Amino acid sequence: MNSTRILVTGAAGFIGFHLSKRLLESGHQVIGLDNLNDYYEVGLKESRLTILKGFSGFTFHRADLENKEAIDSLFSTSGFEYVINLAAQAGVRHSITHPYVYLESNIHGFLNILEACRNNPVKHLIYASSSSVYGANKKMPFSVHDNVDHPLALYAVSKKTNELMAHAYSNLYSIPTTGLRFFSAYGTYGRPDMALFIFTKSILAGEPINVYNHGKMRRDFTYIDDLVESIVRLLPKVAVPNPDWNGLTPDPSSSFAPYRIYNIGNNSTVELIRYIEIIEEKLGRKAIKNLLPMQEGDVPDALADVEDLQRETDFKPATPIEVGVGKFIDWYLDYYKVKL
């Protein structure tokens, strides 16, 4: 890809920041959009933005996805070639206690993006889905070719809804859409509501950490650099109709319309207890563990089948958990000026 104009929504967020930085370093023009909400510390989002604003090719707009007038105005005046929608209300547990936020941001907001793409055609719309859509599925590894009809929390419902909405617009208006099901993303400048951040902060403070399902959960942890590399490689791989798609035996990952779904994961699992041990090793301190039963809306295991991603991009996430956790802790200690 030559230098192009790319809209990244959620640009001040964890994934949006890293992706925007990578695109800017590659010479692209990035128009970042974010509402800088206070779901977690705004200062961290502002720190990410400060780095992005150091690039001449970066322009920032503060707005809500739900603000149709603002989204329409941005699209009509900016001439985007590609759109990467990462803005969303995050958090499985938060969706249980604050359900209406997910309808407004994740569904209403995404509708505004789809409508804007319909009225201002783009080459490719990529959007964030989530591994949580697999819900009650037990077949491992989780495959994009399997149905995902039993979500366990409203967050997963909102992401599955995004996939359905994207398909409808791909069908009706030939908008090429690609949904990415992210698996347990982690890394530098990560979100404070995620396990790695919470565990690191609590262990350093000598405070207990909540270990759900007694640590017997397995996750497919995906380092942020691998996740970004996957998106960058998929961006020019514009979704096209699958000529072999058959409505009698429908493949959920593709369509007669220009629509695709991919898993973005490491294709390997780490047990939660081992994850905590790695953090302890990197910090040189032991965690005080508060062993608890499984949380509502959670799943015991998650493992990504990434064959489709590898076939399409010739790339497979592979950063070892020890390396990724080490990079995060080095960043955390430096960012928060903590001395061991």
mmCIF file of C-alpha atoms in Angstrom:
data_model
loop_
_atom_site.group_PDB
_atom_site.id
_atom_site.type_symbol
_atom_site.label_atom_id
_atom_site.label_comp_id
_atom_site.label_asym_id
_atom_site.label_seq_id
_atom_site.Cartn_x
_atom_site.Cartn_y
_atom_site.Cartn_z
ATOM 1 C CA MET A 1 0.000 0.000 0.000
ATOM 2 C CA ASN A 2 1.185 3.494 -0.834
ATOM 3 C CA SER A 3 0.423 6.403 1.498
ATOM 4 C CA THR A 4 -3.316 6.404 2.123
ATOM 5 C CA ARG A 5 -5.886 8.205 4.290
ATOM 6 C CA ILE A 6 -7.090 5.875 7.012
ATOM 7 C CA LEU A 7 -9.697 6.509 9.701
ATOM 8 C CA VAL A 8 -8.952 4.742 12.981
ATOM 9 C CA THR A 9 -11.748 5.015 15.526
ATOM 10 C CA GLY A 10 -10.748 4.444 19.127
ATOM 11 C CA ALA A 11 -7.331 5.915 18.283
ATOM 12 C CA ALA A 12 -6.617 6.812 21.913
ATOM 13 C CA GLY A 13 -7.420 3.265 23.007
ATOM 14 C CA PHE A 14 -4.963 0.431 23.539
ATOM 15 C CA ILE A 15 -5.193 -1.252 20.118
ATOM 16 C CA GLY A 16 -6.087 1.944 18.250
ATOM 17 C CA PHE A 17 -2.982 3.722 19.565
ATOM 18 C CA HIS A 18 -0.580 0.961 18.564
ATOM 19 C CA LEU A 19 -2.195 0.524 15.154
ATOM 20 C CA SER A 20 -2.223 4.267 14.441
ATOM 21 C CA LYS A 21 1.444 4.552 15.412
ATOM 22 C CA ARG A 22 2.376 1.670 13.123
ATOM 23 C CA LEU A 23 0.435 3.146 10.188
ATOM 24 C CA LEU A 24 1.983 6.584 10.730
ATOM 25 C CA GLU A 25 5.472 5.081 10.855
ATOM 26 C CA SER A 26 4.685 3.445 7.511
ATOM 27 C CA GLY A 27 3.884 6.829 5.946
ATOM 28 C CA HIS A 28 0.093 6.718 5.975
ATOM 29 C CA GLN A 29 -2.156 9.595 6.956
ATOM 30 C CA VAL A 30 -4.189 8.629 10.003
ATOM 31 C CA ILE A 31 -7.313 10.448 11.081
ATOM 32 C CA GLY A 32 -7.944 9.375 14.664
ATOM 33 C CA LEU A 33 -11.316 9.545 16.363
ATOM 34 C CA ASP A 34 -12.003 8.970 20.060
ATOM 35 C CA ASN A 35 -14.358 10.313 22.711
ATOM 36 C CA LEU A 36 -11.790 9.977 25.542
ATOM 37 C CA ASN A 37 -14.407 8.588 27.910
ATOM 38 C CA ASP A 38 -13.568 7.851 31.545
ATOM 39 C CA TYR A 39 -14.119 4.073 31.521
ATOM 40 C CA TYR A 40 -10.485 4.010 32.642
ATOM 41 C CA GLU A 41 -7.926 6.717 33.392
ATOM 42 C CA VAL A 42 -8.104 9.423 30.749
ATOM 43 C CA GLY A 43 -4.490 10.392 31.420
ATOM 44 C CA LEU A 44 -3.295 7.162 29.819
ATOM 45 C CA LYS A 45 -5.352 7.887 26.712
ATOM 46 C CA GLU A 46 -3.942 11.400 26.572
ATOM 47 C CA SER A 47 -0.398 10.019 26.849
ATOM 48 C CA ARG A 48 -1.041 7.807 23.841
ATOM 49 C CA LEU A 49 -2.450 10.762 21.909
ATOM 50 C CA THR A 50 0.570 12.898 22.737
ATOM 51 C CA ILE A 51 2.781 10.332 21.012
ATOM 52 C CA LEU A 52 0.515 10.171 17.957
ATOM 53 C CA LYS A 53 0.352 13.952 17.673
ATOM 54 C CA GLY A 54 4.117 13.929 17.231
ATOM 55 C CA PHE A 55 3.561 12.592 13.703
ATOM 56 C CA SER A 56 2.794 15.129 10.977
ATOM 57 C CA GLY A 57 0.424 12.679 9.302
ATOM 58 C CA PHE A 58 -1.892 12.424 12.306
ATOM 59 C CA THR A 59 -5.117 14.382 12.773
ATOM 60 C CA PHE A 60 -7.365 13.926 15.792
ATOM 61 C CA HIS A 61 -11.114 14.427 16.192
ATOM 62 C CA ARG A 62 -12.872 14.076 19.531
ATOM 63 C CA ALA A 63 -16.395 12.734 19.054
ATOM 64 C CA ASP A 64 -18.767 9.933 20.022
ATOM 65 C CA LEU A 65 -19.563 7.232 17.482
ATOM 66 C CA GLU A 66 -23.217 7.731 18.441
ATOM 67 C CA ASN A 67 -23.081 11.318 17.169
ATOM 68 C CA LYS A 68 -24.317 10.734 13.618
ATOM 69 C CA GLU A 69 -23.907 14.364 12.588
ATOM 70 C CA ALA A 70 -20.246 14.392 13.655
ATOM 71 C CA ILE A 71 -19.501 11.064 11.932
ATOM 72 C CA ASP A 72 -21.246 12.098 8.710
ATOM 73 C CA SER A 73 -19.400 15.419 8.658
ATOM 74 C CA LEU A 74 -16.044 13.722 9.217
ATOM 75 C CA PHE A 75 -16.623 11.241 6.395
ATOM 76 C CA SER A 76 -17.932 13.828 3.921
ATOM 77 C CA THR A 77 -14.934 16.133 4.393
ATOM 78 C CA SER A 78 -12.038 13.722 4.895
ATOM 79 C CA GLY A 79 -12.105 11.325 1.930
ATOM 80 C CA PHE A 80 -11.090 8.118 3.713
ATOM 81 C CA GLU A 81 -9.808 5.225 1.650
ATOM 82 C CA TYR A 82 -9.857 2.746 4.538
ATOM 83 C CA VAL A 83 -11.739 2.646 7.835
ATOM 84 C CA ILE A 84 -10.679 0.629 10.887
ATOM 85 C CA ASN A 85 -13.358 0.736 13.571
ATOM 86 C CA LEU A 86 -11.873 -0.099 16.973
ATOM 87 C CA ALA A 87 -13.985 2.265 19.086
ATOM 88 C CA ALA A 88 -16.345 0.432 21.414
ATOM 89 C CA GLN A 89 -17.368 0.131 25.020
ATOM 90 C CA ALA A 90 -15.094 -2.645 26.260
ATOM 91 C CA GLY A 91 -15.469 -5.109 29.112
ATOM 92 C CA VAL A 92 -17.477 -8.312 29.517
ATOM 93 C CA ARG A 93 -18.174 -7.730 33.222
ATOM 94 C CA HIS A 94 -19.031 -4.063 32.693
ATOM 95 C CA SER A 95 -21.710 -5.102 30.198
ATOM 96 C CA ILE A 96 -23.517 -7.016 32.935
ATOM 97 C CA THR A 97 -23.790 -3.960 35.174
ATOM 98 C CA HIS A 98 -24.057 -1.242 32.493
ATOM 99 C CA PRO A 99 -25.923 -2.876 29.579
ATOM 100 C CA TYR A 100 -27.347 0.240 27.902
ATOM 101 C CA VAL A 101 -23.910 1.688 27.188
ATOM 102 C CA TYR A 102 -23.196 -1.259 24.878
ATOM 103 C CA LEU A 103 -26.307 -0.687 22.806
ATOM 104 C CA GLU A 104 -25.458 2.976 22.366
ATOM 105 C CA SER A 105 -21.741 2.748 21.619
ATOM 106 C CA ASN A 106 -21.230 -0.676 20.079
ATOM 107 C CA ILE A 107 -24.421 -1.010 18.058
ATOM 108 C CA HIS A 108 -25.767 2.499 17.413
ATOM 109 C CA GLY A 109 -22.218 3.790 16.933
ATOM 110 C CA PHE A 110 -21.316 1.034 14.481
ATOM 111 C CA LEU A 111 -24.497 1.706 12.514
ATOM 112 C CA ASN A 112 -23.305 5.293 12.043
ATOM 113 C CA ILE A 113 -19.984 3.996 10.680
ATOM 114 C CA LEU A 114 -21.767 1.649 8.257
ATOM 115 C CA GLU A 115 -24.097 4.384 7.055
ATOM 116 C CA ALA A 116 -21.160 6.752 6.568
ATOM 117 C CA CYS A 117 -19.332 4.092 4.538
ATOM 118 C CA ARG A 118 -22.463 3.606 2.435
ATOM 119 C CA ASN A 119 -22.736 7.306 1.657
ATOM 120 C CA ASN A 120 -18.982 7.863 1.294
ATOM 121 C CA PRO A 121 -17.636 4.620 -0.255
ATOM 122 C CA VAL A 122 -14.361 3.246 1.097
ATOM 123 C CA LYS A 123 -12.076 0.505 -0.213
ATOM 124 C CA HIS A 124 -12.283 -1.606 2.948
ATOM 125 C CA LEU A 125 -13.940 -1.446 6.370
ATOM 126 C CA ILE A 126 -12.205 -3.453 9.089
ATOM 127 C CA TYR A 127 -13.863 -3.622 12.502
ATOM 128 C CA ALA A 128 -13.137 -5.156 15.895
ATOM 129 C CA SER A 129 -15.157 -8.150 16.946
ATOM 130 C CA SER A 130 -14.172 -10.344 19.887
ATOM 131 C CA SER A 131 -13.380 -13.916 20.900
ATOM 132 C CA SER A 132 -16.237 -13.533 23.399
ATOM 133 C CA VAL A 133 -18.706 -14.220 20.565
ATOM 134 C CA TYR A 134 -17.825 -17.937 20.903
ATOM 135 C CA GLY A 135 -19.719 -17.925 24.194
ATOM 136 C CA ALA A 136 -20.843 -21.424 25.182
ATOM 137 C CA ASN A 137 -18.941 -23.117 22.326
ATOM 138 C CA LYS A 138 -16.788 -25.987 23.615
ATOM 139 C CA LYS A 139 -15.095 -27.208 20.428
ATOM 140 C CA MET A 140 -11.431 -26.177 20.507
ATOM 141 C CA PRO A 141 -9.774 -24.365 18.909
ATOM 142 C CA PHE A 142 -12.486 -21.792 18.238
ATOM 143 C CA SER A 143 -13.022 -21.634 14.486
ATOM 144 C CA VAL A 144 -14.521 -18.847 12.379
ATOM 145 C CA HIS A 145 -16.292 -21.610 10.449
ATOM 146 C CA ASP A 146 -18.399 -22.590 13.482
ATOM 147 C CA ASN A 147 -21.678 -20.933 14.474
ATOM 148 C CA VAL A 148 -21.603 -18.552 17.433
ATOM 149 C CA ASP A 149 -25.183 -18.380 18.612
ATOM 150 C CA HIS A 150 -24.902 -18.723 22.407
ATOM 151 C CA PRO A 151 -23.308 -15.572 23.868
ATOM 152 C CA LEU A 152 -22.800 -15.353 27.629
ATOM 153 C CA ALA A 153 -22.916 -11.575 28.114
ATOM 154 C CA LEU A 154 -24.218 -8.486 26.351
ATOM 155 C CA TYR A 155 -20.706 -7.444 25.292
ATOM 156 C CA ALA A 156 -20.528 -10.584 23.146
ATOM 157 C CA VAL A 157 -24.025 -9.880 21.830
ATOM 158 C CA SER A 158 -22.927 -6.404 20.717
ATOM 159 C CA LYS A 159 -19.919 -7.819 18.856
ATOM 160 C CA LYS A 160 -21.918 -10.584 17.175
ATOM 161 C CA THR A 161 -24.475 -7.938 16.225
ATOM 162 C CA ASN A 162 -21.695 -5.921 14.581
ATOM 163 C CA GLU A 163 -20.824 -8.933 12.438
ATOM 164 C CA LEU A 164 -24.457 -9.343 11.382
ATOM 165 C CA MET A 165 -24.820 -5.637 10.619
ATOM 166 C CA ALA A 166 -21.633 -5.680 8.556
ATOM 167 C CA HIS A 167 -22.935 -8.617 6.533
ATOM 168 C CA ALA A 168 -26.196 -6.829 5.794
ATOM 169 C CA TYR A 169 -24.344 -3.751 4.516
ATOM 170 C CA SER A 170 -21.896 -5.877 2.521
ATOM 171 C CA ASN A 171 -24.913 -7.503 0.890
ATOM 172 C CA LEU A 172 -26.994 -4.390 0.307
ATOM 173 C CA TYR A 173 -24.287 -1.904 -0.659
ATOM 174 C CA SER A 174 -21.257 -4.050 -1.595
ATOM 175 C CA ILE A 175 -19.174 -2.536 1.213
ATOM 176 C CA PRO A 176 -16.154 -4.824 1.742
ATOM 177 C CA THR A 177 -16.137 -5.622 5.471
ATOM 178 C CA THR A 178 -13.741 -7.685 7.565
ATOM 179 C CA GLY A 179 -14.414 -8.509 11.213
ATOM 180 C CA LEU A 180 -11.560 -9.433 13.543
ATOM 181 C CA ARG A 181 -12.144 -11.570 16.615
ATOM 182 C CA PHE A 182 -9.385 -10.537 19.005
ATOM 183 C CA PHE A 183 -8.163 -12.998 21.644
ATOM 184 C CA SER A 184 -6.908 -11.549 24.972
ATOM 185 C CA ALA A 185 -4.793 -8.709 23.618
ATOM 186 C CA TYR A 186 -2.074 -7.437 25.946
ATOM 187 C CA GLY A 187 1.057 -5.301 25.832
ATOM 188 C CA THR A 188 2.575 -1.889 26.499
ATOM 189 C CA TYR A 189 0.145 0.984 27.103
ATOM 190 C CA GLY A 190 -2.454 -1.691 27.878
ATOM 191 C CA ARG A 191 -5.841 -1.139 29.464
ATOM 192 C CA PRO A 192 -5.955 -0.740 33.274
ATOM 193 C CA ASP A 193 -9.087 -2.919 33.487
ATOM 194 C CA MET A 194 -7.317 -5.981 32.071
ATOM 195 C CA ALA A 195 -5.707 -8.786 34.072
ATOM 196 C CA LEU A 196 -2.051 -8.048 33.320
ATOM 197 C CA PHE A 197 -2.367 -4.418 34.390
ATOM 198 C CA ILE A 198 -4.454 -5.223 37.487
ATOM 199 C CA PHE A 199 -2.140 -8.037 38.596
ATOM 200 C CA THR A 200 1.037 -6.006 38.089
ATOM 201 C CA LYS A 201 -0.328 -2.994 39.962
ATOM 202 C CA SER A 202 -1.644 -5.082 42.862
ATOM 203 C CA ILE A 203 1.468 -7.240 43.253
ATOM 204 C CA LEU A 204 3.677 -4.138 43.368
ATOM 205 C CA ALA A 205 1.377 -2.614 46.013
ATOM 206 C CA GLY A 206 1.330 -5.822 48.078
ATOM 207 C CA GLU A 207 -2.423 -6.094 47.586
ATOM 208 C CA PRO A 208 -4.295 -9.366 46.905
ATOM 209 C CA ILE A 209 -5.408 -10.276 43.391
ATOM 210 C CA ASN A 210 -8.687 -11.999 42.537
ATOM 211 C CA VAL A 211 -7.984 -15.292 40.751
ATOM 212 C CA TYR A 212 -11.200 -16.602 39.233
ATOM 213 C CA ASN A 213 -12.011 -20.279 38.715
ATOM 214 C CA HIS A 214 -9.077 -20.890 41.090
ATOM 215 C CA GLY A 215 -6.705 -20.053 38.254
ATOM 216 C CA LYS A 216 -7.812 -22.996 36.138
ATOM 217 C CA MET A 217 -8.739 -20.926 33.095
ATOM 218 C CA ARG A 218 -6.770 -20.999 29.863
ATOM 219 C CA ARG A 219 -6.420 -18.013 27.572
ATOM 220 C CA ASP A 220 -4.941 -17.380 24.145
ATOM 221 C CA PHE A 221 -2.910 -14.261 24.963
ATOM 222 C CA THR A 222 -2.055 -12.158 21.889
ATOM 223 C CA TYR A 223 0.743 -9.611 22.082
ATOM 224 C CA ILE A 224 -0.184 -6.202 20.709
ATOM 225 C CA ASP A 225 2.575 -6.098 18.058
ATOM 226 C CA ASP A 226 1.309 -9.381 16.583
ATOM 227 C CA LEU A 227 -2.257 -8.123 16.606
ATOM 228 C CA VAL A 228 -1.260 -4.902 14.818
ATOM 229 C CA GLU A 229 0.798 -6.830 12.275
ATOM 230 C CA SER A 230 -2.289 -8.934 11.504
ATOM 231 C CA ILE A 231 -4.445 -5.851 10.911
ATOM 232 C CA VAL A 232 -1.829 -4.156 8.727
ATOM 233 C CA ARG A 233 -1.518 -7.260 6.562
ATOM 234 C CA LEU A 234 -5.281 -7.644 6.241
ATOM 235 C CA LEU A 235 -5.928 -3.997 5.344
ATOM 236 C CA PRO A 236 -5.058 -4.392 1.631
ATOM 237 C CA LYS A 237 -6.684 -7.853 1.553
ATOM 238 C CA VAL A 238 -10.039 -6.359 0.644
ATOM 239 C CA ALA A 239 -12.911 -8.720 1.400
ATOM 240 C CA VAL A 240 -14.431 -10.306 -1.708
ATOM 241 C CA PRO A 241 -17.367 -12.672 -2.252
ATOM 242 C CA ASN A 242 -16.620 -16.355 -1.737
ATOM 243 C CA PRO A 243 -17.501 -18.070 -5.057
ATOM 244 C CA ASP A 244 -17.906 -21.408 -3.252
ATOM 245 C CA TRP A 245 -20.305 -20.107 -0.605
ATOM 246 C CA ASN A 246 -23.439 -22.264 -0.416
ATOM 247 C CA GLY A 247 -26.615 -21.316 1.426
ATOM 248 C CA LEU A 248 -27.393 -24.994 2.017
ATOM 249 C CA THR A 249 -24.192 -25.396 4.009
ATOM 250 C CA PRO A 250 -23.420 -21.772 4.957
ATOM 251 C CA ASP A 251 -19.911 -20.887 6.081
ATOM 252 C CA PRO A 252 -20.188 -18.234 8.851
ATOM 253 C CA SER A 253 -16.742 -16.768 8.041
ATOM 254 C CA SER A 254 -17.482 -15.734 4.448
ATOM 255 C CA SER A 255 -20.383 -14.993 2.126
ATOM 256 C CA PHE A 256 -21.715 -14.407 -1.361
ATOM 257 C CA ALA A 257 -21.177 -10.762 -0.317
ATOM 258 C CA PRO A 258 -17.754 -9.098 0.218
ATOM 259 C CA TYR A 259 -17.566 -10.163 3.870
ATOM 260 C CA ARG A 260 -14.937 -11.990 5.944
ATOM 261 C CA ILE A 261 -14.255 -12.917 9.570
ATOM 262 C CA TYR A 262 -10.839 -13.792 11.051
ATOM 263 C CA ASN A 263 -9.549 -14.865 14.435
ATOM 264 C CA ILE A 264 -6.539 -12.920 15.708
ATOM 265 C CA GLY A 265 -4.861 -15.054 18.349
ATOM 266 C CA ASN A 266 -1.634 -16.816 19.278
ATOM 267 C CA ASN A 267 -3.058 -20.304 18.658
ATOM 268 C CA SER A 268 -1.703 -21.405 22.048
ATOM 269 C CA THR A 269 -3.025 -21.248 25.597
ATOM 270 C CA VAL A 270 -1.584 -20.308 28.957
ATOM 271 C CA GLU A 271 -3.251 -21.255 32.226
ATOM 272 C CA LEU A 272 -4.078 -18.277 34.406
ATOM 273 C CA ILE A 273 -1.950 -19.587 37.286
ATOM 274 C CA ARG A 274 1.061 -19.823 34.960
ATOM 275 C CA TYR A 275 0.341 -16.306 33.687
ATOM 276 C CA ILE A 276 0.510 -15.027 37.272
ATOM 277 C CA GLU A 277 3.753 -16.953 37.874
ATOM 278 C CA ILE A 278 5.359 -15.211 34.884
ATOM 279 C CA ILE A 279 4.351 -11.808 36.271
ATOM 280 C CA GLU A 280 5.777 -12.795 39.662
ATOM 281 C CA GLU A 281 9.041 -13.882 38.037
ATOM 282 C CA LYS A 282 9.373 -10.618 36.094
ATOM 283 C CA LEU A 283 8.600 -8.488 39.182
ATOM 284 C CA GLY A 284 10.586 -10.609 41.619
ATOM 285 C CA ARG A 285 7.598 -10.592 43.979
ATOM 286 C CA LYS A 286 4.909 -13.067 44.980
ATOM 287 C CA ALA A 287 1.203 -12.414 44.503
ATOM 288 C CA ILE A 288 -1.312 -12.685 47.331
ATOM 289 C CA LYS A 289 -3.990 -14.790 45.640
ATOM 290 C CA ASN A 290 -7.680 -14.562 46.470
ATOM 291 C CA LEU A 291 -9.012 -17.756 44.855
ATOM 292 C CA LEU A 292 -12.593 -17.382 43.640
ATOM 293 C CA PRO A 293 -15.155 -19.290 41.530
ATOM 294 C CA MET A 294 -15.816 -18.465 37.881
ATOM 295 C CA GLN A 295 -17.249 -15.028 37.127
ATOM 296 C CA GLU A 296 -20.596 -14.560 35.417
ATOM 297 C CA GLY A 297 -20.242 -14.266 31.644
ATOM 298 C CA ASP A 298 -16.760 -15.817 31.582
ATOM 299 C CA VAL A 299 -15.522 -19.000 29.881
ATOM 300 C CA PRO A 300 -12.983 -21.558 31.161
ATOM 301 C CA ASP A 301 -10.985 -21.830 27.944
ATOM 302 C CA ALA A 302 -10.298 -19.890 24.753
ATOM 303 C CA LEU A 303 -8.045 -20.924 21.877
ATOM 304 C CA ALA A 304 -7.954 -19.396 18.391
ATOM 305 C CA ASP A 305 -7.830 -21.313 15.131
ATOM 306 C CA VAL A 306 -5.821 -18.930 12.930
ATOM 307 C CA GLU A 307 -5.469 -21.024 9.779
ATOM 308 C CA ASP A 308 -7.510 -18.550 7.715
ATOM 309 C CA LEU A 309 -5.429 -15.607 8.932
ATOM 310 C CA GLN A 310 -2.190 -17.429 8.169
ATOM 311 C CA ARG A 311 -3.374 -18.490 4.732
ATOM 312 C CA GLU A 312 -4.465 -14.953 3.818
ATOM 313 C CA THR A 313 -1.524 -13.011 5.272
ATOM 314 C CA ASP A 314 1.345 -15.502 5.562
ATOM 315 C CA PHE A 315 1.568 -14.425 9.195
ATOM 316 C CA LYS A 316 0.753 -16.037 12.537
ATOM 317 C CA PRO A 317 1.028 -14.334 15.949
ATOM 318 C CA ALA A 318 3.796 -16.037 17.902
ATOM 319 C CA THR A 319 5.234 -13.761 20.614
ATOM 320 C CA PRO A 320 5.967 -15.975 23.667
ATOM 321 C CA ILE A 321 4.034 -14.943 26.761
ATOM 322 C CA GLU A 322 7.272 -14.527 28.741
ATOM 323 C CA VAL A 323 8.538 -11.975 26.192
ATOM 324 C CA GLY A 324 5.266 -10.049 25.957
ATOM 325 C CA VAL A 325 4.718 -9.864 29.715
ATOM 326 C CA GLY A 326 8.333 -8.756 30.171
ATOM 327 C CA LYS A 327 7.855 -5.888 27.708
ATOM 328 C CA PHE A 328 4.667 -4.791 29.461
ATOM 329 C CA ILE A 329 6.284 -4.784 32.899
ATOM 330 C CA ASP A 330 9.301 -2.834 31.613
ATOM 331 C CA TRP A 331 6.872 -0.257 30.195
ATOM 332 C CA TYR A 332 4.768 -0.167 33.372
ATOM 333 C CA LEU A 333 7.754 0.412 35.640
ATOM 334 C CA ASP A 334 9.019 3.195 33.390
ATOM 335 C CA TYR A 335 5.641 4.868 32.785
ATOM 336 C CA TYR A 336 4.616 4.924 36.452
ATOM 337 C CA LYS A 337 8.187 5.548 37.690
ATOM 338 C CA VAL A 338 8.230 2.434 39.886
ATOM 339 C CA LYS A 339 11.543 1.099 41.222
ATOM 340 C CA LEU A 340 11.821 -2.570 42.162
#
